[in-house]
Amino acid sequence: MADRIRSLIPAALAAALLAALVLGTLTAVTIRAGGLGGLSARDLSAIWFTLWQAALSALLSCACAVPLARALSRRRFPGRKLLIALLGAPFILPVIAAVMGLIAIFGRSGSVNDLLQWLGLPTLSIYGAHGVILAHVFFNLPLATRMVLHGWQAIPSERMRLAASLNFPAASIRRHLEYPMLRSTLPGAFLAIFLVCLTSFAVALTLGGGPRATTVELAIYQAFRFDFDLARAAALALVQVAICIAALLVSRVISVAPNFGAGLDRPSILGLAPRTIWPDALCISAASLFLLTPIAVVMMRGVSGLAGLPTTIWQATTTSLWLALASTALTLAIALPLALAAPRHRWAEAAGMLPLTASALVTGTGLFLIARPYVNPTQLALPVTLISNAALCVPFALRILIPQVRGLQMDYDRLAASLDLHGITRLRYVTVPRLARPIGFSAGLAAAFSMGDLGVITLFSDGQTQTLPLALYQLMGAYRLDQAASAATLLITLSFGLFMAFDRMGHYADPR
Amino acid sequence: MKTSLMLAGLLAATATSALAQDKPVLTVYAPDYFTSDWGPGPKIEAGFEDICNCDLQFIAGDLLPRLLLEGDRTEADAVIGLNTDVTARARATGLFAPHGQDTSTLSLPIAWTDDTFLPFNWGETAFVYDTTKLANPPQSFQALLDAPDDLKIAIQDPRSSISGLALLLWVKAIYGDEAQAAWEKLAPKVLTVTPGWSESYGLFTDGEVDMVMSYTTSPAYHIIAEDDTTKAAAIFPEGHYFMTELAAQLNTTDQPQLAQAFMDYILSDAFQGMIATANWSYPAIIKPGFLPPQFADLPRPAKTLFYSEQEAEEIRQEALDEWLTAFGR
């Protein structure tokens, strides 16, 4: 029993840190404001818009992810691994770069409309609620696909062999193997994407076409900057947290762990795939076209100017790389104990998802209010960016890790107990090797995400420390759009490089 | 070197205190864009340090929210880069001291008598277009409203952007009680509303929109820095809204003489002579040689519109409601 409790200490610490970061800062802002403010009718319509666009974005992302992940899991073709890695790229793109890429393809003067015009068809407009949802699917389809793909890969090949030897028709395979897997994976994917879209700000604003597409995050921003009404900002931030917790509870009810049992780690068999490969080929090509062309356009635009980037950009790049690596380590240090505790302790999962609902503005302000009496906030610019970036990555890492941990514990807990494997030894011989792939993937996401995120730096900025995304925005703000395009190319390349490096590391570390 | 700086930062060590000990430090809060290599900050810092025997340290970020949160415990000695739309709230804090400058020497298109907030540059709102793509730009604001709906423009959200708010006040200044009707006519031409100026301007340079809400001085950047003469600001006879950036000193400063010297420096020839190309706007004092010829040749509106800080504060909410309602339909 004492062992049990001791093993929970890291998870409890991680949960406390996240709770302090999200709820503590929110409390600090509320105290400063002298209470929560009332919400206006416009705030309520912002909440409503936020909810339905997030739900629809998450639903569409998940719906598209299932056929795509299935196609990727049952087909083998040259460059498949590279394609899977590349398809993850939109998720790690800096928002502004991705929006510009989408506009270059789907915008008023984009290639799709050029084609439609050439064909004599009416043109499409990307601006509006549908544009916001398109962008959200673009960003999050990769995440959902990877989560579902991991699920497919986690079905032991022995079960597939058994199904084959029993001459299962496709419908039976779906019923006995694929549905249970999806039922454990999809609710988590939906939840993660729903929460990401909940706090969307720049996407919704740029593609939303106008104030009808006002999200809660923008309402918070307005309360803060336009009205300087901290009380209302805090109330709105609280609404966001409440929505998160409600969504988390719902997903807990829906999600059911699969019980496939442990396998022998033999390579999967592909013989069960239907003979017609066309639907899969179509699915993979369409997704590649949708996800990769906007990135390719953004990349190409900046390539020629790379050599001409000012030297300060390279300093900012070094800072960003350091930040990314450090925040990756911190993400894993927080996420791993939480993920290991989550299957048995709901609080661990709930705490891990909290950062997604935090408004960057409110968290930043709360940290500022808390730190201010003790230290000069400008000295905390980098640590604060580091911690907030890491915290933001924890939910994604958790969503990737938890389904695998659940399976791992179900399959190996008894064996480990009978061998009296515990603590560090168990971590070293069972947990980390079995989780190498999801850990590598989570680390890749965390590194890329921290590389591209602006963080909550605005209240802590000392005016000297520059990160690459900050430099990108400053270049844009100073009319230097060409240099900004090159900075974006550099940022995408590095983010993706980091992502690939960690993801591959995970694959190599996997004994299977 | 960079690594050790990073580590110092990560450990929250006071890396700057060693440098600062031998000279007095003047801490100046500034907006985000200010201190980058592409903003005016570095030139101002170099120029002032030449004459002050001090260390000028900019702290960039959310200028006013930060001051409001800090109150009289702020470390700022002075601020630079405030906009007129926040001066009422800034003044209400009681944190600011008079700037002590003679405002009658200012070359602004409006009379400026404020003894607390000192303008250091200015410009006017304008819709910018590409002369090679838009052969017949609207000749007036009314013509813009009456233009066919396939003329697409990008504007900024007044809730998150200074230029977006300026556009709100611009429309209000021209159309008054008819502002909502004007917005309803403009709305179908608004391709999208972006959070900040940069995103809109990016849409414009990418050819996604025909016109973008920007400044009368925007073409100067393209002419001087890029040798590109195809960008122009449409000048409307109804008038253009005045925008200025302000500096002020705090009465809580522990460096009152330095802060005062900084106020003096702002209107000095050295500062005013370099601000045009450092910030792509007109200097607050225009003397011969202060404006590059390309700047001086820019067309200027015949009429300048401006709301005093009290007026702006009073109509802000109403104007925003009209804007939201017009777009909500």
PDB file of C-alpha atoms in Angstrom, chain B residues 151-328:
ATOM      1  CA  LEU B 151     -14.046  45.018 -54.346  1.00  0.00           C
ATOM      2  CA  LYS B 152     -12.543  43.222 -51.378  1.00  0.00           C
ATOM      3  CA  ILE B 153     -10.847  44.845 -48.415  1.00  0.00           C
ATOM      4  CA  ALA B 154      -9.153  43.560 -45.271  1.00  0.00           C
ATOM      5  CA  ILE B 155      -9.598  45.354 -41.966  1.00  0.00           C
ATOM      6  CA  GLN B 156      -8.548  44.732 -38.370  1.00  0.00           C
ATOM      7  CA  ASP B 157     -10.663  43.855 -35.383  1.00  0.00           C
ATOM      8  CA  PRO B 158     -11.130  46.951 -33.192  1.00  0.00           C
ATOM      9  CA  ARG B 159     -11.162  44.723 -30.115  1.00  0.00           C
ATOM     10  CA  SER B 160      -7.629  43.514 -30.649  1.00  0.00           C
ATOM     11  CA  SER B 161      -5.974  46.044 -32.928  1.00  0.00           C
ATOM     12  CA  ILE B 162      -5.134  49.721 -32.663  1.00  0.00           C
ATOM     13  CA  SER B 163      -5.616  50.345 -36.362  1.00  0.00           C
ATOM     14  CA  GLY B 164      -8.912  48.469 -36.191  1.00  0.00           C
ATOM     15  CA  LEU B 165     -10.077  50.823 -33.480  1.00  0.00           C
ATOM     16  CA  ALA B 166      -8.864  53.805 -35.494  1.00  0.00           C
ATOM     17  CA  LEU B 167     -11.003  52.639 -38.426  1.00  0.00           C
ATOM     18  CA  LEU B 168     -14.001  52.416 -36.096  1.00  0.00           C
ATOM     19  CA  LEU B 169     -13.465  56.025 -35.014  1.00  0.00           C
ATOM     20  CA  TRP B 170     -12.756  57.087 -38.591  1.00  0.00           C
ATOM     21  CA  VAL B 171     -16.139  55.798 -39.770  1.00  0.00           C
ATOM     22  CA  LYS B 172     -17.808  57.327 -36.718  1.00  0.00           C
ATOM     23  CA  ALA B 173     -16.149  60.687 -37.401  1.00  0.00           C
ATOM     24  CA  ILE B 174     -17.397  60.732 -40.989  1.00  0.00           C
ATOM     25  CA  TYR B 175     -20.831  59.198 -40.592  1.00  0.00           C
ATOM     26  CA  GLY B 176     -21.812  59.964 -36.984  1.00  0.00           C
ATOM     27  CA  ASP B 177     -25.273  58.565 -36.315  1.00  0.00           C
ATOM     28  CA  GLU B 178     -25.246  56.906 -39.740  1.00  0.00           C
ATOM     29  CA  ALA B 179     -22.141  54.879 -38.866  1.00  0.00           C
ATOM     30  CA  GLN B 180     -24.009  51.616 -38.524  1.00  0.00           C
ATOM     31  CA  ALA B 181     -25.619  52.028 -41.939  1.00  0.00           C
ATOM     32  CA  ALA B 182     -22.167  52.796 -43.353  1.00  0.00           C
ATOM     33  CA  TRP B 183     -20.777  49.628 -41.812  1.00  0.00           C
ATOM     34  CA  GLU B 184     -23.647  47.624 -43.234  1.00  0.00           C
ATOM     35  CA  LYS B 185     -22.697  48.890 -46.705  1.00  0.00           C
ATOM     36  CA  LEU B 186     -19.027  48.195 -46.112  1.00  0.00           C
ATOM     37  CA  ALA B 187     -19.459  44.744 -44.549  1.00  0.00           C
ATOM     38  CA  PRO B 188     -19.995  42.760 -47.806  1.00  0.00           C
ATOM     39  CA  LYS B 189     -16.730  44.175 -49.130  1.00  0.00           C
ATOM     40  CA  VAL B 190     -14.792  43.127 -46.045  1.00  0.00           C
ATOM     41  CA  LEU B 191     -13.170  39.845 -47.036  1.00  0.00           C
ATOM     42  CA  THR B 192     -12.041  39.231 -43.496  1.00  0.00           C
ATOM     43  CA  VAL B 193     -11.242  40.905 -40.202  1.00  0.00           C
ATOM     44  CA  THR B 194      -7.807  40.044 -38.833  1.00  0.00           C
ATOM     45  CA  PRO B 195      -6.557  40.233 -35.242  1.00  0.00           C
ATOM     46  CA  GLY B 196      -3.747  42.620 -36.084  1.00  0.00           C
ATOM     47  CA  TRP B 197      -2.438  44.890 -38.789  1.00  0.00           C
ATOM     48  CA  SER B 198       0.268  42.440 -39.932  1.00  0.00           C
ATOM     49  CA  GLU B 199      -2.145  39.707 -41.009  1.00  0.00           C
ATOM     50  CA  SER B 200      -4.239  42.169 -43.032  1.00  0.00           C
ATOM     51  CA  TYR B 201      -1.214  43.658 -44.683  1.00  0.00           C
ATOM     52  CA  GLY B 202       0.037  40.155 -45.511  1.00  0.00           C
ATOM     53  CA  LEU B 203      -3.295  39.420 -47.213  1.00  0.00           C
ATOM     54  CA  PHE B 204      -2.863  42.588 -49.236  1.00  0.00           C
ATOM     55  CA  THR B 205       0.713  41.926 -50.373  1.00  0.00           C
ATOM     56  CA  ASP B 206      -0.318  38.365 -51.275  1.00  0.00           C
ATOM     57  CA  GLY B 207      -2.923  39.792 -53.618  1.00  0.00           C
ATOM     58  CA  GLU B 208      -5.810  38.348 -51.622  1.00  0.00           C
ATOM     59  CA  VAL B 209      -7.527  41.725 -51.141  1.00  0.00           C
ATOM     60  CA  ASP B 210      -7.717  44.834 -53.297  1.00  0.00           C
ATOM     61  CA  MET B 211      -7.363  47.307 -50.446  1.00  0.00           C
ATOM     62  CA  VAL B 212      -6.173  47.105 -46.869  1.00  0.00           C
ATOM     63  CA  MET B 213      -6.830  49.318 -43.895  1.00  0.00           C
ATOM     64  CA  SER B 214      -3.411  50.818 -43.136  1.00  0.00           C
ATOM     65  CA  TYR B 215      -1.786  54.254 -43.025  1.00  0.00           C
ATOM     66  CA  THR B 216      -1.182  57.115 -45.440  1.00  0.00           C
ATOM     67  CA  THR B 217       2.535  56.573 -44.838  1.00  0.00           C
ATOM     68  CA  SER B 218       2.571  52.863 -45.757  1.00  0.00           C
ATOM     69  CA  PRO B 219       3.580  53.460 -49.407  1.00  0.00           C
ATOM     70  CA  ALA B 220       6.759  55.203 -48.167  1.00  0.00           C
ATOM     71  CA  TYR B 221       8.130  51.885 -46.943  1.00  0.00           C
ATOM     72  CA  HIS B 222       7.669  50.257 -50.322  1.00  0.00           C
ATOM     73  CA  ILE B 223       9.125  53.244 -52.184  1.00  0.00           C
ATOM     74  CA  ILE B 224      12.177  53.729 -49.948  1.00  0.00           C
ATOM     75  CA  ALA B 225      13.009  50.207 -48.797  1.00  0.00           C
ATOM     76  CA  GLU B 226      11.866  48.207 -51.816  1.00  0.00           C
ATOM     77  CA  ASP B 227      11.958  50.677 -54.708  1.00  0.00           C
ATOM     78  CA  ASP B 228       8.375  49.700 -55.340  1.00  0.00           C
ATOM     79  CA  THR B 229       6.132  52.555 -56.434  1.00  0.00           C
ATOM     80  CA  THR B 230       3.004  50.502 -57.089  1.00  0.00           C
ATOM     81  CA  LYS B 231       1.520  50.902 -53.599  1.00  0.00           C
ATOM     82  CA  ALA B 232      -0.595  53.967 -52.911  1.00  0.00           C
ATOM     83  CA  ALA B 233      -2.960  55.242 -50.255  1.00  0.00           C
ATOM     84  CA  ALA B 234      -6.420  56.268 -51.439  1.00  0.00           C
ATOM     85  CA  ILE B 235      -7.038  59.839 -50.294  1.00  0.00           C
ATOM     86  CA  PHE B 236     -10.637  60.628 -49.395  1.00  0.00           C
ATOM     87  CA  PRO B 237     -12.090  64.163 -49.254  1.00  0.00           C
ATOM     88  CA  GLU B 238     -14.158  63.281 -46.163  1.00  0.00           C
ATOM     89  CA  GLY B 239     -10.907  63.277 -44.200  1.00  0.00           C
ATOM     90  CA  HIS B 240      -8.636  60.714 -42.587  1.00  0.00           C
ATOM     91  CA  TYR B 241      -8.352  59.748 -38.943  1.00  0.00           C
ATOM     92  CA  PHE B 242      -5.318  61.010 -37.064  1.00  0.00           C
ATOM     93  CA  MET B 243      -3.099  58.560 -35.244  1.00  0.00           C
ATOM     94  CA  THR B 244      -0.151  59.420 -33.069  1.00  0.00           C
ATOM     95  CA  GLU B 245       2.145  57.575 -30.736  1.00  0.00           C
ATOM     96  CA  LEU B 246       2.924  59.138 -27.399  1.00  0.00           C
ATOM     97  CA  ALA B 247       5.588  59.172 -24.737  1.00  0.00           C
ATOM     98  CA  ALA B 248       5.263  60.162 -21.096  1.00  0.00           C
ATOM     99  CA  GLN B 249       7.245  60.123 -17.894  1.00  0.00           C
ATOM    100  CA  LEU B 250       6.086  58.623 -14.618  1.00  0.00           C
ATOM    101  CA  ASN B 251       5.880  60.530 -11.378  1.00  0.00           C
ATOM    102  CA  THR B 252       6.966  57.415  -9.481  1.00  0.00           C
ATOM    103  CA  THR B 253      10.362  57.389 -11.193  1.00  0.00           C
ATOM    104  CA  ASP B 254      13.553  57.229  -9.161  1.00  0.00           C
ATOM    105  CA  GLN B 255      15.376  58.873 -12.083  1.00  0.00           C
ATOM    106  CA  PRO B 256      13.385  62.099 -12.571  1.00  0.00           C
ATOM    107  CA  GLN B 257      16.247  63.925 -14.275  1.00  0.00           C
ATOM    108  CA  LEU B 258      16.908  61.122 -16.727  1.00  0.00           C
ATOM    109  CA  ALA B 259      13.224  60.741 -17.455  1.00  0.00           C
ATOM    110  CA  GLN B 260      12.996  64.471 -18.106  1.00  0.00           C
ATOM    111  CA  ALA B 261      16.083  64.284 -20.321  1.00  0.00           C
ATOM    112  CA  PHE B 262      14.345  61.507 -22.262  1.00  0.00           C
ATOM    113  CA  MET B 263      11.298  63.746 -22.791  1.00  0.00           C
ATOM    114  CA  ASP B 264      13.633  66.502 -24.042  1.00  0.00           C
ATOM    115  CA  TYR B 265      15.381  64.031 -26.330  1.00  0.00           C
ATOM    116  CA  ILE B 266      12.121  62.992 -27.969  1.00  0.00           C
ATOM    117  CA  LEU B 267      11.593  66.422 -29.493  1.00  0.00           C
ATOM    118  CA  SER B 268      15.279  66.896 -30.281  1.00  0.00           C
ATOM    119  CA  ASP B 269      16.509  67.083 -33.860  1.00  0.00           C
ATOM    120  CA  ALA B 270      18.426  63.827 -33.458  1.00  0.00           C
ATOM    121  CA  PHE B 271      15.269  61.887 -32.561  1.00  0.00           C
ATOM    122  CA  GLN B 272      12.852  63.645 -34.886  1.00  0.00           C
ATOM    123  CA  GLY B 273      15.276  63.490 -37.812  1.00  0.00           C
ATOM    124  CA  MET B 274      15.448  59.694 -37.824  1.00  0.00           C
ATOM    125  CA  ILE B 275      11.911  58.656 -36.880  1.00  0.00           C
ATOM    126  CA  ALA B 276      10.425  58.834 -40.408  1.00  0.00           C
ATOM    127  CA  THR B 277      12.259  55.799 -41.723  1.00  0.00           C
ATOM    128  CA  ALA B 278      12.676  54.163 -38.306  1.00  0.00           C
ATOM    129  CA  ASN B 279       8.940  53.941 -37.750  1.00  0.00           C
ATOM    130  CA  TRP B 280       7.517  54.688 -41.224  1.00  0.00           C
ATOM    131  CA  SER B 281       5.510  57.664 -40.046  1.00  0.00           C
ATOM    132  CA  TYR B 282       5.756  61.456 -39.947  1.00  0.00           C
ATOM    133  CA  PRO B 283       7.935  63.017 -37.235  1.00  0.00           C
ATOM    134  CA  ALA B 284       6.149  65.170 -34.657  1.00  0.00           C
ATOM    135  CA  ILE B 285       8.350  68.087 -35.671  1.00  0.00           C
ATOM    136  CA  ILE B 286       9.042  68.510 -39.354  1.00  0.00           C
ATOM    137  CA  LYS B 287      12.110  70.543 -40.179  1.00  0.00           C
ATOM    138  CA  PRO B 288      13.994  70.611 -43.494  1.00  0.00           C
ATOM    139  CA  GLY B 289      15.781  67.308 -43.975  1.00  0.00           C
ATOM    140  CA  PHE B 290      13.666  65.391 -41.438  1.00  0.00           C
ATOM    141  CA  LEU B 291      11.534  63.841 -44.160  1.00  0.00           C
ATOM    142  CA  PRO B 292      13.079  61.872 -47.007  1.00  0.00           C
ATOM    143  CA  PRO B 293      11.830  63.307 -50.331  1.00  0.00           C
ATOM    144  CA  GLN B 294       9.756  60.177 -51.023  1.00  0.00           C
ATOM    145  CA  PHE B 295       7.919  60.859 -47.770  1.00  0.00           C
ATOM    146  CA  ALA B 296       7.419  64.525 -48.506  1.00  0.00           C
ATOM    147  CA  ASP B 297       5.919  63.611 -51.892  1.00  0.00           C
ATOM    148  CA  LEU B 298       3.237  61.357 -50.420  1.00  0.00           C
ATOM    149  CA  PRO B 299      -0.243  62.728 -51.025  1.00  0.00           C
ATOM    150  CA  ARG B 300      -1.750  64.224 -47.892  1.00  0.00           C
ATOM    151  CA  PRO B 301      -5.439  64.360 -47.045  1.00  0.00           C
ATOM    152  CA  ALA B 302      -6.982  67.833 -47.060  1.00  0.00           C
ATOM    153  CA  LYS B 303      -8.843  67.135 -43.845  1.00  0.00           C
ATOM    154  CA  THR B 304      -7.772  65.401 -40.643  1.00  0.00           C
ATOM    155  CA  LEU B 305     -10.319  63.861 -38.306  1.00  0.00           C
ATOM    156  CA  PHE B 306      -9.670  63.292 -34.618  1.00  0.00           C
ATOM    157  CA  TYR B 307     -11.622  62.642 -31.450  1.00  0.00           C
ATOM    158  CA  SER B 308     -10.310  64.004 -28.217  1.00  0.00           C
ATOM    159  CA  GLU B 309      -9.590  61.410 -25.588  1.00  0.00           C
ATOM    160  CA  GLN B 310     -12.863  62.089 -23.736  1.00  0.00           C
ATOM    161  CA  GLU B 311     -14.928  61.939 -26.921  1.00  0.00           C
ATOM    162  CA  ALA B 312     -13.223  58.735 -28.022  1.00  0.00           C
ATOM    163  CA  GLU B 313     -13.764  57.146 -24.616  1.00  0.00           C
ATOM    164  CA  GLU B 314     -17.442  58.098 -24.713  1.00  0.00           C
ATOM    165  CA  ILE B 315     -18.225  56.785 -28.202  1.00  0.00           C
ATOM    166  CA  ARG B 316     -15.968  53.720 -28.187  1.00  0.00           C
ATOM    167  CA  GLN B 317     -18.508  51.264 -26.834  1.00  0.00           C
ATOM    168  CA  GLU B 318     -21.329  52.595 -28.970  1.00  0.00           C
ATOM    169  CA  ALA B 319     -19.180  52.483 -32.105  1.00  0.00           C
ATOM    170  CA  LEU B 320     -18.124  48.939 -31.306  1.00  0.00           C
ATOM    171  CA  ASP B 321     -21.743  47.862 -30.799  1.00  0.00           C
ATOM    172  CA  GLU B 322     -22.664  49.356 -34.171  1.00  0.00           C
ATOM    173  CA  TRP B 323     -19.773  47.550 -35.798  1.00  0.00           C
ATOM    174  CA  LEU B 324     -20.670  44.229 -34.209  1.00  0.00           C
ATOM    175  CA  THR B 325     -24.331  44.635 -35.115  1.00  0.00           C
ATOM    176  CA  ALA B 326     -23.569  45.545 -38.733  1.00  0.00           C
ATOM    177  CA  PHE B 327     -21.378  42.469 -39.139  1.00  0.00           C
ATOM    178  CA  GLY B 328     -23.781  40.258 -37.250  1.00  0.00           C
TER     179      GLY B 328
END
